Short mmCIF file of C-alpha atoms and ligand atoms in Angstrom, two decimals:
data_model
loop_
_atom_site.label_atom_id
_atom_site.label_comp_id
_atom_site.label_asym_id
_atom_site.label_seq_id
_atom_site.Cartn_x
_atom_site.Cartn_y
_atom_site.Cartn_z
CA UNK A 52 16.39 14.21 1.88
CA UNK A 53 13.01 15.02 1.02
CA UNK A 54 10.11 12.82 2.13
CA UNK A 55 6.47 12.23 0.30
CA UNK A 56 4.35 12.71 3.14
CA UNK A 57 0.91 10.43 3.42
CA UNK A 58 -1.58 9.55 5.98
CA UNK A 59 -0.02 6.65 8.32
CA UNK A 60 -0.40 3.52 6.08
CA UNK A 61 0.00 0.10 7.50
CA UNK A 62 0.68 -2.48 4.88
CA UNK A 63 0.61 -5.93 6.07
CA UNK A 64 3.54 -6.42 8.54
CA UNK A 65 4.91 -3.09 7.24
CA UNK A 66 4.83 -0.31 9.81
CA UNK A 67 4.23 3.43 9.56
CA UNK A 68 6.55 5.88 10.34
CA UNK A 69 5.28 8.77 12.35
CA UNK A 70 7.08 11.94 11.45
CA UNK A 71 7.86 14.80 14.32
CA UNK A 72 5.73 17.92 14.01
CA UNK A 73 2.91 16.16 11.48
CA UNK A 74 0.11 13.63 11.63
CA UNK A 75 1.50 12.03 8.37
CA UNK A 76 3.82 8.98 8.06
CA UNK A 77 6.72 9.39 5.38
CA UNK A 78 6.90 6.54 2.89
CA UNK A 79 8.60 7.56 -0.19
CA UNK A 80 12.03 9.28 0.25
CA UNK A 81 13.67 11.11 -2.49
CA UNK A 82 17.53 11.91 -1.96
CA UNK A 83 19.85 12.80 -4.82
CA UNK A 84 23.00 11.07 -3.38
CA UNK A 85 21.06 7.93 -2.35
CA UNK A 86 19.51 7.81 -5.64
CA UNK A 87 22.60 8.13 -7.27
CA UNK A 88 24.17 5.50 -5.18
CA UNK A 89 21.36 2.97 -5.92
CA UNK A 90 21.79 3.85 -9.51
CA UNK A 91 25.58 2.94 -9.36
CA UNK A 92 24.82 -0.37 -7.59
CA UNK A 93 22.06 -1.42 -9.91
CA UNK A 94 23.67 -0.38 -13.18
CA UNK A 95 26.09 -3.29 -13.69
CA UNK A 96 23.31 -5.73 -12.44
CA UNK A 97 20.50 -4.10 -14.97
CA UNK A 98 23.38 -4.32 -18.07
CA UNK A 99 24.05 -7.82 -17.18
CA UNK A 100 20.42 -8.72 -17.69
CA UNK A 101 19.90 -6.68 -20.89
CA UNK A 102 18.12 -4.13 -19.27
CA UNK A 103 18.55 -0.29 -19.92
CA UNK A 104 19.56 1.10 -16.33
CA UNK A 105 17.34 4.19 -17.07
CA UNK A 106 14.28 2.44 -17.72
CA UNK A 107 13.91 0.88 -14.05
CA UNK A 108 12.80 3.61 -11.50
CA UNK A 109 14.43 2.93 -7.87
CA UNK A 110 12.06 3.84 -5.26
CA UNK A 111 12.93 4.13 -1.44
CA UNK A 112 10.17 3.51 0.94
CA UNK A 113 10.66 4.51 4.54
CA UNK A 114 10.03 1.36 6.38
CA UNK A 115 12.06 -0.31 9.16
CA UNK A 116 11.08 -4.05 7.98
CA UNK A 117 13.25 -6.09 5.26
CA UNK A 118 11.87 -5.85 1.90
CA UNK A 119 12.57 -5.14 -1.76
CA UNK A 120 9.84 -5.49 -4.69
CA UNK A 121 8.97 -4.56 -8.00
CA UNK A 122 5.97 -2.52 -8.90
CA UNK A 123 4.11 -1.88 -12.15
CA UNK A 124 7.01 -3.80 -13.64
CA UNK A 125 9.43 -1.09 -13.78
CA UNK A 126 9.64 0.45 -10.31
CA UNK A 127 12.06 -1.18 -8.00
CA UNK A 128 11.26 -0.70 -4.20
CA UNK A 129 13.51 -0.75 -1.49
CA UNK A 130 12.54 -0.30 2.28
CA UNK A 131 14.86 1.57 4.41
CA UNK A 132 15.18 -1.11 6.40
CA UNK A 133 16.72 -3.28 3.98
CA UNK A 134 19.23 -0.58 2.82
CA UNK A 135 20.11 0.17 6.36
CA UNK A 136 20.58 -3.64 7.19
CA UNK A 137 22.70 -4.93 4.31
CA UNK A 138 26.34 -4.41 5.52
CA UNK A 139 27.84 -4.79 2.13
CA UNK A 140 27.28 -3.55 -1.37
CA UNK A 141 27.49 -7.04 -3.13
CA UNK A 142 24.58 -7.93 -0.54
CA UNK A 143 21.98 -5.39 -1.95
CA UNK A 144 23.35 -6.13 -5.60
CA UNK A 145 22.29 -9.63 -4.79
CA UNK A 146 19.16 -8.49 -3.83
CA UNK A 147 18.64 -6.21 -6.87
CA UNK A 148 20.05 -9.30 -9.12
CA UNK A 149 17.20 -11.40 -7.88
CA UNK A 150 14.60 -8.91 -8.21
CA UNK A 151 15.79 -8.52 -11.89
CA UNK A 152 15.60 -12.38 -12.08
CA UNK A 153 11.45 -11.93 -11.47
CA UNK A 154 11.60 -9.20 -13.76
CA UNK A 155 13.01 -10.96 -16.78
CA UNK A 156 11.43 -14.46 -15.81
CA UNK A 157 8.08 -12.56 -16.35
CA UNK A 158 7.06 -13.65 -12.87
CA UNK A 159 5.39 -10.30 -12.79
CA UNK A 160 2.97 -10.46 -15.44
CA UNK A 161 0.38 -12.10 -13.13
CA UNK A 162 0.90 -9.63 -10.42
CA UNK A 163 1.08 -6.82 -13.49
CA UNK A 164 -0.93 -3.63 -12.68
CA UNK A 165 -3.25 -2.02 -15.55
CA UNK A 166 -1.09 1.10 -15.39
CA UNK A 167 2.25 -0.13 -16.87
CA UNK A 168 2.14 3.02 -19.19
CA UNK A 169 2.43 5.36 -16.24
CA UNK A 170 5.47 7.05 -15.58
CA UNK A 171 7.05 9.52 -13.32
CA UNK A 172 4.77 11.26 -10.60
CA UNK A 173 1.61 9.47 -11.47
CA UNK A 174 3.53 6.17 -11.06
CA UNK A 175 4.87 7.15 -7.77
CA UNK A 176 1.45 8.73 -6.53
CA UNK A 177 -0.23 5.49 -7.46
CA UNK A 178 2.20 3.49 -5.49
CA UNK A 179 1.87 6.10 -2.36
CA UNK A 180 -2.04 6.01 -2.66
CA UNK A 181 -1.96 2.15 -3.01
CA UNK A 182 -0.20 2.17 0.23
CA UNK A 183 -2.21 4.67 1.83
CA UNK A 184 -5.21 2.84 0.76
CA UNK A 185 -3.99 -0.57 2.13
CA UNK A 186 -4.17 0.98 5.53
CA UNK A 187 -7.16 -0.76 7.17
CA UNK A 188 -10.27 1.39 7.53
CA UNK A 189 -9.07 4.44 5.47
CA UNK A 190 -11.98 5.58 3.46
CA UNK A 191 -9.78 8.17 1.39
CA UNK A 192 -8.15 5.71 -0.92
CA UNK A 193 -6.53 8.01 -3.71
CA UNK A 194 -6.13 7.44 -7.26
CA UNK A 195 -4.39 4.16 -7.28
CA UNK A 196 -6.76 2.46 -4.78
CA UNK A 197 -9.71 3.41 -7.24
CA UNK A 198 -7.58 1.78 -10.17
CA UNK A 199 -7.22 -1.55 -8.36
CA UNK A 200 -3.60 -0.55 -7.34
CA UNK A 201 -3.94 -1.41 -3.90
CA UNK A 202 -4.95 -5.00 -4.72
CA UNK A 203 -2.56 -5.17 -7.29
CA UNK A 204 0.04 -4.04 -4.75
CA UNK A 205 -1.24 -6.75 -2.30
CA UNK A 206 -0.84 -9.34 -5.07
CA UNK A 207 2.79 -8.05 -5.85
CA UNK A 208 3.58 -9.03 -2.13
CA UNK A 209 2.18 -12.43 -2.38
CA UNK A 210 4.51 -15.26 -2.49
CA UNK A 211 6.15 -16.29 -5.49
CA UNK A 212 6.06 -19.94 -6.15
CA UNK A 213 9.23 -22.28 -5.62
CA UNK A 214 9.97 -22.66 -9.20
CA UNK A 215 9.99 -18.71 -9.75
CA UNK A 216 11.91 -18.34 -6.65
CA UNK A 217 14.70 -21.01 -7.86
CA UNK A 218 14.93 -19.28 -11.46
CA UNK A 219 15.22 -15.89 -9.84
CA UNK A 220 17.91 -17.08 -8.11
CA UNK A 221 19.74 -18.75 -10.93
CA UNK A 222 19.24 -15.79 -13.20
CA UNK A 223 20.23 -13.32 -10.44
CA UNK A 224 23.38 -15.48 -9.82
CA UNK A 225 24.48 -15.14 -13.49
CA UNK A 226 23.82 -11.18 -13.60
CA UNK A 227 26.35 -11.17 -10.17
CA UNK A 228 28.77 -13.11 -12.11
CA UNK A 229 28.46 -10.99 -15.19
CA UNK A 230 28.90 -7.82 -13.21
CA UNK A 231 32.26 -9.43 -11.62
CA UNK A 232 30.70 -10.13 -7.90
CA UNK A 233 30.47 -13.37 -6.13
CA UNK A 234 26.91 -14.60 -6.15
CA UNK A 235 27.82 -16.22 -2.68
CA UNK A 236 26.96 -12.85 -1.10
CA UNK A 237 23.13 -13.48 -1.75
CA UNK A 238 23.58 -16.61 0.53
CA UNK A 239 24.47 -14.05 3.43
CA UNK A 240 21.19 -12.26 2.67
CA UNK A 241 19.12 -15.23 2.48
CA UNK A 242 20.70 -16.52 5.86
CA UNK A 243 18.93 -13.21 7.50
CA UNK A 244 15.80 -14.78 6.85
CA UNK A 245 16.28 -18.22 8.27
CA UNK A 246 13.92 -19.43 10.64
CA UNK A 247 11.34 -17.22 9.18
CA UNK A 248 10.02 -19.77 6.91
CA UNK A 249 7.44 -20.71 9.32
CA UNK A 250 4.78 -18.00 9.52
CA UNK A 251 4.99 -16.34 12.95
CA UNK A 252 2.63 -13.20 13.26
CA UNK A 253 4.24 -10.08 13.49
CA UNK A 254 7.85 -11.35 13.61
CA UNK A 255 8.47 -12.09 9.96
CA UNK A 256 9.86 -9.64 7.44
CA UNK A 257 7.74 -9.01 4.08
CA UNK A 258 10.76 -10.28 2.23
CA UNK A 259 10.71 -13.36 3.93
CA UNK A 260 7.05 -13.80 2.81
CA UNK A 261 7.05 -12.89 -0.84
CA UNK A 262 10.14 -14.92 -1.43
CA UNK A 263 10.11 -18.21 0.30
CA UNK A 264 13.22 -19.75 1.55
CA UNK A 265 13.85 -23.38 1.60
CA UNK A 266 16.68 -25.59 2.50
CA UNK A 267 16.53 -27.00 -1.23
CA UNK A 268 16.60 -23.07 -2.39
CA UNK A 269 19.81 -22.56 -0.17
CA UNK A 270 21.27 -25.68 -1.42
CA UNK A 271 20.77 -24.89 -5.04
CA UNK A 272 22.28 -21.77 -4.56
CA UNK A 273 25.38 -22.82 -2.57
CA UNK A 274 26.11 -25.10 -5.35
CA UNK A 275 25.82 -22.25 -8.28
CA UNK A 276 27.97 -20.26 -5.84
CA UNK A 277 30.63 -23.03 -5.34
CA UNK A 278 31.11 -23.30 -9.01
CA UNK A 279 30.93 -19.76 -10.01
CA UNK A 280 33.94 -17.88 -12.05
CA UNK A 281 33.34 -14.94 -10.13
CA UNK A 282 34.05 -16.50 -6.71
CA UNK A 283 35.91 -14.26 -4.27
CA UNK A 284 35.10 -11.25 -6.47
CA UNK A 285 33.96 -8.06 -4.59
CA UNK A 286 32.53 -4.34 -5.42
CA UNK A 287 34.92 -1.88 -5.94
CA UNK A 288 36.43 0.04 -3.18
CA UNK A 289 34.31 3.12 -4.84
CA UNK A 290 31.11 1.07 -4.62
CA UNK A 291 32.02 0.22 -1.05
CA UNK A 292 32.30 3.96 -0.16
CA UNK A 293 29.22 5.22 -1.56
CA UNK A 294 27.25 1.98 -0.09
CA UNK A 295 28.60 3.05 3.44
CA UNK A 296 27.44 6.80 2.93
CA UNK A 297 24.18 5.75 1.90
CA UNK A 298 23.61 3.77 5.12
CA UNK A 299 25.16 6.60 7.27
CA UNK A 300 22.85 8.87 5.81
CA UNK A 301 19.75 6.86 5.93
CA UNK A 302 20.09 5.70 9.63
CA UNK A 303 20.95 9.40 10.49
CA UNK A 304 17.63 10.65 9.00
CA UNK A 305 15.58 7.77 9.99
CA UNK A 306 16.81 6.77 13.75
CA UNK A 307 16.00 9.20 16.51
CA UNK A 308 19.01 11.80 16.76
CA UNK A 309 19.58 11.15 20.14
CA UNK A 310 20.46 7.27 19.46
CA UNK A 311 22.46 8.32 16.69
CA UNK A 312 24.57 10.86 18.83
CA UNK A 313 24.91 8.32 21.38
CA UNK A 314 26.51 5.90 18.99
CA UNK A 315 28.86 8.39 17.85
CA UNK A 316 30.05 8.95 21.33
CA UNK A 317 31.07 5.54 21.71
CA UNK A 318 32.53 5.19 18.31
CA UNK A 319 36.02 4.13 18.05
CA UNK A 320 36.72 6.73 15.21
CA UNK A 321 33.98 9.76 15.71
CA UNK A 322 36.02 12.08 13.34
CA UNK A 323 36.04 9.76 10.47
CA UNK A 324 34.07 11.06 7.14
CA UNK A 325 31.33 8.59 7.68
CA UNK A 326 30.51 9.59 11.24
CA UNK A 327 30.84 13.24 10.68
CA UNK A 328 28.10 12.64 8.16
CA UNK A 329 26.06 11.09 10.91
CA UNK A 330 26.70 14.01 13.09
CA UNK A 331 25.87 16.67 10.59
CA UNK A 332 22.39 15.13 10.11
CA UNK A 333 21.61 13.93 13.53
CA UNK A 334 22.56 17.68 14.79
CA UNK A 335 20.57 19.23 12.23
CA UNK A 336 17.48 17.25 13.09
CA UNK A 337 17.69 17.92 16.94
CA UNK A 338 17.68 20.79 15.77
CA UNK A 339 21.33 22.25 16.57
CA UNK A 340 22.31 23.95 13.24
CA UNK A 341 25.58 25.42 14.62
CA UNK A 342 26.92 22.04 15.43
CA UNK A 343 25.51 20.40 12.17
CA UNK A 344 27.07 23.06 10.08
CA UNK A 345 30.31 22.54 11.76
CA UNK A 346 30.24 19.11 11.13
CA UNK A 347 29.33 19.85 7.32
CA UNK A 348 32.17 22.14 6.89
CA UNK A 349 34.54 19.28 8.10
CA UNK A 350 32.98 17.29 5.44
CA UNK A 351 33.49 19.71 2.70
CA UNK A 352 36.95 20.16 3.56
CA UNK A 353 37.71 16.69 3.28
CA UNK A 354 36.06 16.45 -0.11
CA UNK A 355 35.55 19.94 -1.39
CA UNK A 356 34.12 18.90 -4.74
CA UNK A 357 31.51 16.60 -3.49
CA UNK A 358 28.09 18.07 -4.66
CA UNK A 359 26.02 16.29 -1.90
CA UNK A 360 27.82 17.80 0.96
CA UNK A 361 27.19 21.06 -0.63
CA UNK A 362 23.62 20.21 -1.10
CA UNK A 363 23.36 19.20 2.64
CA UNK A 364 25.15 22.49 3.64
CA UNK A 365 22.36 24.12 1.53
CA UNK A 366 19.40 21.94 3.24
CA UNK A 367 20.59 22.89 6.47
CA UNK A 368 20.91 26.56 6.23
CA UNK A 369 17.60 26.49 4.45
CA UNK A 370 15.66 24.45 6.76
CA UNK A 371 17.24 26.62 9.66
CA UNK A 372 15.56 29.59 8.47
CA UNK A 373 18.47 30.85 6.58
CA UNK A 374 17.07 30.40 3.21
CA UNK A 375 19.48 33.51 1.79
CA UNK A 376 22.71 31.93 2.88
CA UNK A 377 21.45 28.50 1.38
CA UNK A 378 21.68 29.88 -2.21
CA UNK A 379 25.28 29.82 -2.55
CA UNK A 380 26.08 26.26 -1.10
CA UNK A 381 23.04 24.69 -3.87
CA UNK A 382 24.81 26.91 -6.48
CA UNK A 383 27.99 24.96 -5.91
CA UNK A 384 26.27 21.92 -5.80
CA UNK A 385 24.36 22.41 -8.94
CA UNK A 386 27.73 23.48 -10.62
CA UNK A 387 29.38 20.30 -9.60
CA UNK A 388 26.59 18.01 -10.26
CA UNK A 389 24.29 19.68 -13.17
CA UNK A 390 22.59 16.67 -13.94
CA UNK A 391 21.25 16.04 -10.22
CA UNK A 392 17.61 17.34 -10.66
CA UNK A 393 16.85 17.19 -6.95
CA UNK A 394 19.77 19.36 -6.12
CA UNK A 395 18.35 21.95 -9.06
CA UNK A 396 15.23 21.89 -7.25
CA UNK A 397 16.81 22.69 -3.87
CA UNK A 398 18.50 25.85 -5.47
CA UNK A 399 15.15 26.88 -6.93
CA UNK A 400 13.55 26.45 -3.78
CA UNK A 401 15.97 28.80 -2.30
CA UNK A 402 16.08 31.24 -4.86
CA UNK A 403 12.23 31.54 -4.66
CA UNK A 404 12.04 31.98 -0.93
CA UNK A 405 14.41 34.98 -1.47
CA UNK A 406 11.25 36.82 -2.50
CA UNK A 407 13.02 39.30 -4.42
CA UNK A 408 11.34 39.71 -7.75
CA UNK A 409 14.53 40.44 -9.42
CA UNK A 410 15.56 36.64 -8.67
CA UNK A 411 12.02 35.34 -9.43
CA UNK A 412 12.99 34.55 -13.05
CA UNK A 413 15.99 32.60 -12.03
CA UNK A 414 13.73 30.76 -9.49
CA UNK A 415 11.34 29.76 -11.98
CA UNK A 416 13.88 28.44 -14.82
CA UNK A 417 15.89 26.41 -12.16
CA UNK A 418 12.46 24.95 -10.82
CA UNK A 419 11.38 24.25 -14.28
CA UNK A 420 14.48 22.73 -15.24
CA UNK A 421 14.44 20.55 -12.14
CA UNK A 422 10.75 19.22 -13.14
CA UNK A 423 11.89 18.39 -16.46
CA UNK A 424 14.75 16.37 -15.30
CA UNK A 425 12.66 14.36 -12.93
CA UNK A 426 12.79 16.28 -9.57
CA UNK A 427 8.86 16.10 -9.19
CA UNK A 428 8.08 15.64 -5.55
CA UNK A 429 5.15 17.64 -3.54
CA UNK A 430 6.99 20.29 -2.07
CA UNK A 431 8.95 21.27 -5.29
CA UNK A 432 5.58 21.06 -7.58
CA UNK A 433 4.37 23.63 -4.82
CA UNK A 434 7.54 25.75 -5.43
CA UNK A 435 6.88 25.18 -9.21
CA UNK A 436 3.36 26.58 -9.04
CA UNK A 437 3.91 29.36 -6.63
CA UNK A 438 6.90 30.51 -9.40
CA UNK A 439 4.41 30.29 -12.26
CA UNK A 440 1.80 32.18 -10.49
CA UNK A 441 4.44 35.14 -9.69
CA UNK A 442 5.18 35.08 -13.48
CA UNK A 443 1.35 35.31 -14.07
CA UNK A 444 1.49 32.05 -15.64
CA UNK A 445 -1.70 30.76 -14.22
CA UNK A 446 -2.31 27.73 -16.93
CA UNK A 447 1.10 26.08 -15.90
CA UNK A 448 0.56 27.04 -12.39
CA UNK A 449 -2.65 24.92 -12.31
CA UNK A 450 -0.79 22.20 -14.07
CA UNK A 451 2.08 21.95 -11.54
CA UNK A 452 -1.00 21.99 -8.95
CA UNK A 453 -2.69 19.20 -10.65
CA UNK A 454 0.41 16.94 -10.84
CA UNK A 455 1.17 17.63 -7.20
CA UNK A 456 -2.70 16.13 -6.11
CA UNK A 457 -1.99 13.37 -8.70
CA UNK A 458 1.17 12.60 -6.86
CA UNK A 459 -0.21 12.49 -3.48
CA UNK A 460 -3.28 10.32 -4.84
CA UNK A 461 -5.88 13.26 -4.58
CA UNK A 462 -8.16 12.77 -7.56
CA UNK A 463 -10.64 15.23 -6.86
CA UNK A 464 -8.14 18.16 -6.35
CA UNK A 465 -5.97 16.80 -9.40
CA UNK A 466 -9.16 16.96 -11.78
CA UNK A 467 -10.26 20.35 -10.55
CA UNK A 468 -6.81 21.85 -11.43
CA UNK A 469 -6.27 19.78 -14.41
CA UNK A 470 -9.51 21.63 -15.87
CA UNK A 471 -8.13 25.08 -14.90
CA UNK A 472 -4.86 24.05 -16.92
CA UNK A 473 -6.57 22.74 -19.99
CA UNK A 474 -8.95 26.25 -20.00
CA UNK A 475 -5.80 28.32 -19.98
CA UNK A 476 -2.99 26.41 -21.81
CA UNK A 477 -2.46 26.56 -25.56
CA UNK A 478 -4.58 23.54 -26.89
CA UNK A 479 -2.29 20.81 -27.86
CA UNK A 480 0.89 22.30 -26.17
CA UNK A 481 2.89 19.85 -24.03
CA UNK A 482 1.51 21.30 -20.77
CA UNK A 483 -2.21 21.01 -22.23
CA UNK A 484 -1.63 17.26 -23.18
CA UNK A 485 -0.08 16.86 -19.63
CA UNK A 486 -3.14 18.00 -18.10
CA UNK A 487 -5.27 16.06 -20.24
CA UNK A 488 -3.38 13.05 -19.05
CA UNK A 489 -3.80 13.87 -15.50
CA UNK A 490 -7.80 14.59 -16.43
CA UNK A 491 -8.05 11.26 -17.58
CA UNK A 492 -6.46 9.25 -14.81
CA UNK A 493 -8.27 11.47 -12.17
CA UNK A 494 -11.73 11.02 -14.01
CA UNK A 495 -11.13 7.25 -14.17
CA UNK A 496 -10.11 7.11 -10.57
CA UNK A 497 -13.29 8.99 -9.60
CA UNK A 498 -15.95 7.01 -11.65
CA UNK A 499 -14.65 3.52 -10.45
CA UNK A 500 -14.74 4.54 -6.87
ZN1 ZN L 58 12.14 -14.01 -5.21
#
């Protein structure tokens, strides 16, 4: 699990999470396994709504409050608090279906950002910068703040109207039905927010503010669910399994390791697969590398062909200072899941860290492939820039660095490196065009300030 670091941000009732060893707060989390699980859960809902599942970006925000929202029309954002709290995959699918109802109903147009066309790293950077910029008194508002994303993000968290809520409920129930899931699960989610209808400062989840609950809304949905042809239908055992793993991994990475380990001590089945996963992650974070590796070996023995357990082993070894030993587990993970860009990024990072000129070409090819496949996050872009620099390709190194600064909402530095890339890359080449895009966005951000 990789975190995208930003300055401590506080957005409305959202909270900033301090990260040990840094002065930053972790905002967005990238993790191959969790993203894949969210993809498995959302795909049937998006298809039921007539949306291409690949057209919606699923983002995970490290925040213990309960919230999910749509950003820029094509990014669906989930707070870790919500992902951990919902104890059944159907409940999370219900939230996804409701948010999809807002997309399809066009309820977002009045909240739309003037950055709809932006994709990938830039969109993520804009979200991060908007979040950071929303923190009170933060003078260093990034690209997004300058582009107005901060106010747009605030708008996106404004309450939907009662009519919009009702229509999203009905559309969501239809998508649930088409996906073969009982819409009544949504009622369980809404009931969490009961009692939050009346605004009580500091004690209300953002979701309850942006999706106002009323007894009328509950009654309508209850009626709809009672008549549903999907009544009594649940998610497959496969979805239940991956959902449980997602919650275990998230809680082990976000709660204190001591708390996770204490809970495991009193668990009825401490050696279950899910509990072994919790133990592996908690021990890694203590840090207790040998204990963590023992747990991950038990997981691999249970599921020898699971790419994410091999990836976790690679991550534990790499982050414990055993980079050379991390290469083989990452290689195994890549061979089991060749389309997982973030895992390929991990392999590239481990290869690069060998500091062996004979392995640099492979490291560069691996990192390049990962970036092309969408694994761009700040630490990977830093590795990619280093790999290009070692290969003597200063133009592409500058481009990767410009992308990294765009991603973290630092337009001045993004612009400087974009110019370096433009000077060195062949005019009109894909890299040159990309650098020109970053230049344009960064210049706009700076001139709007
Ligand atoms: Zn809503």
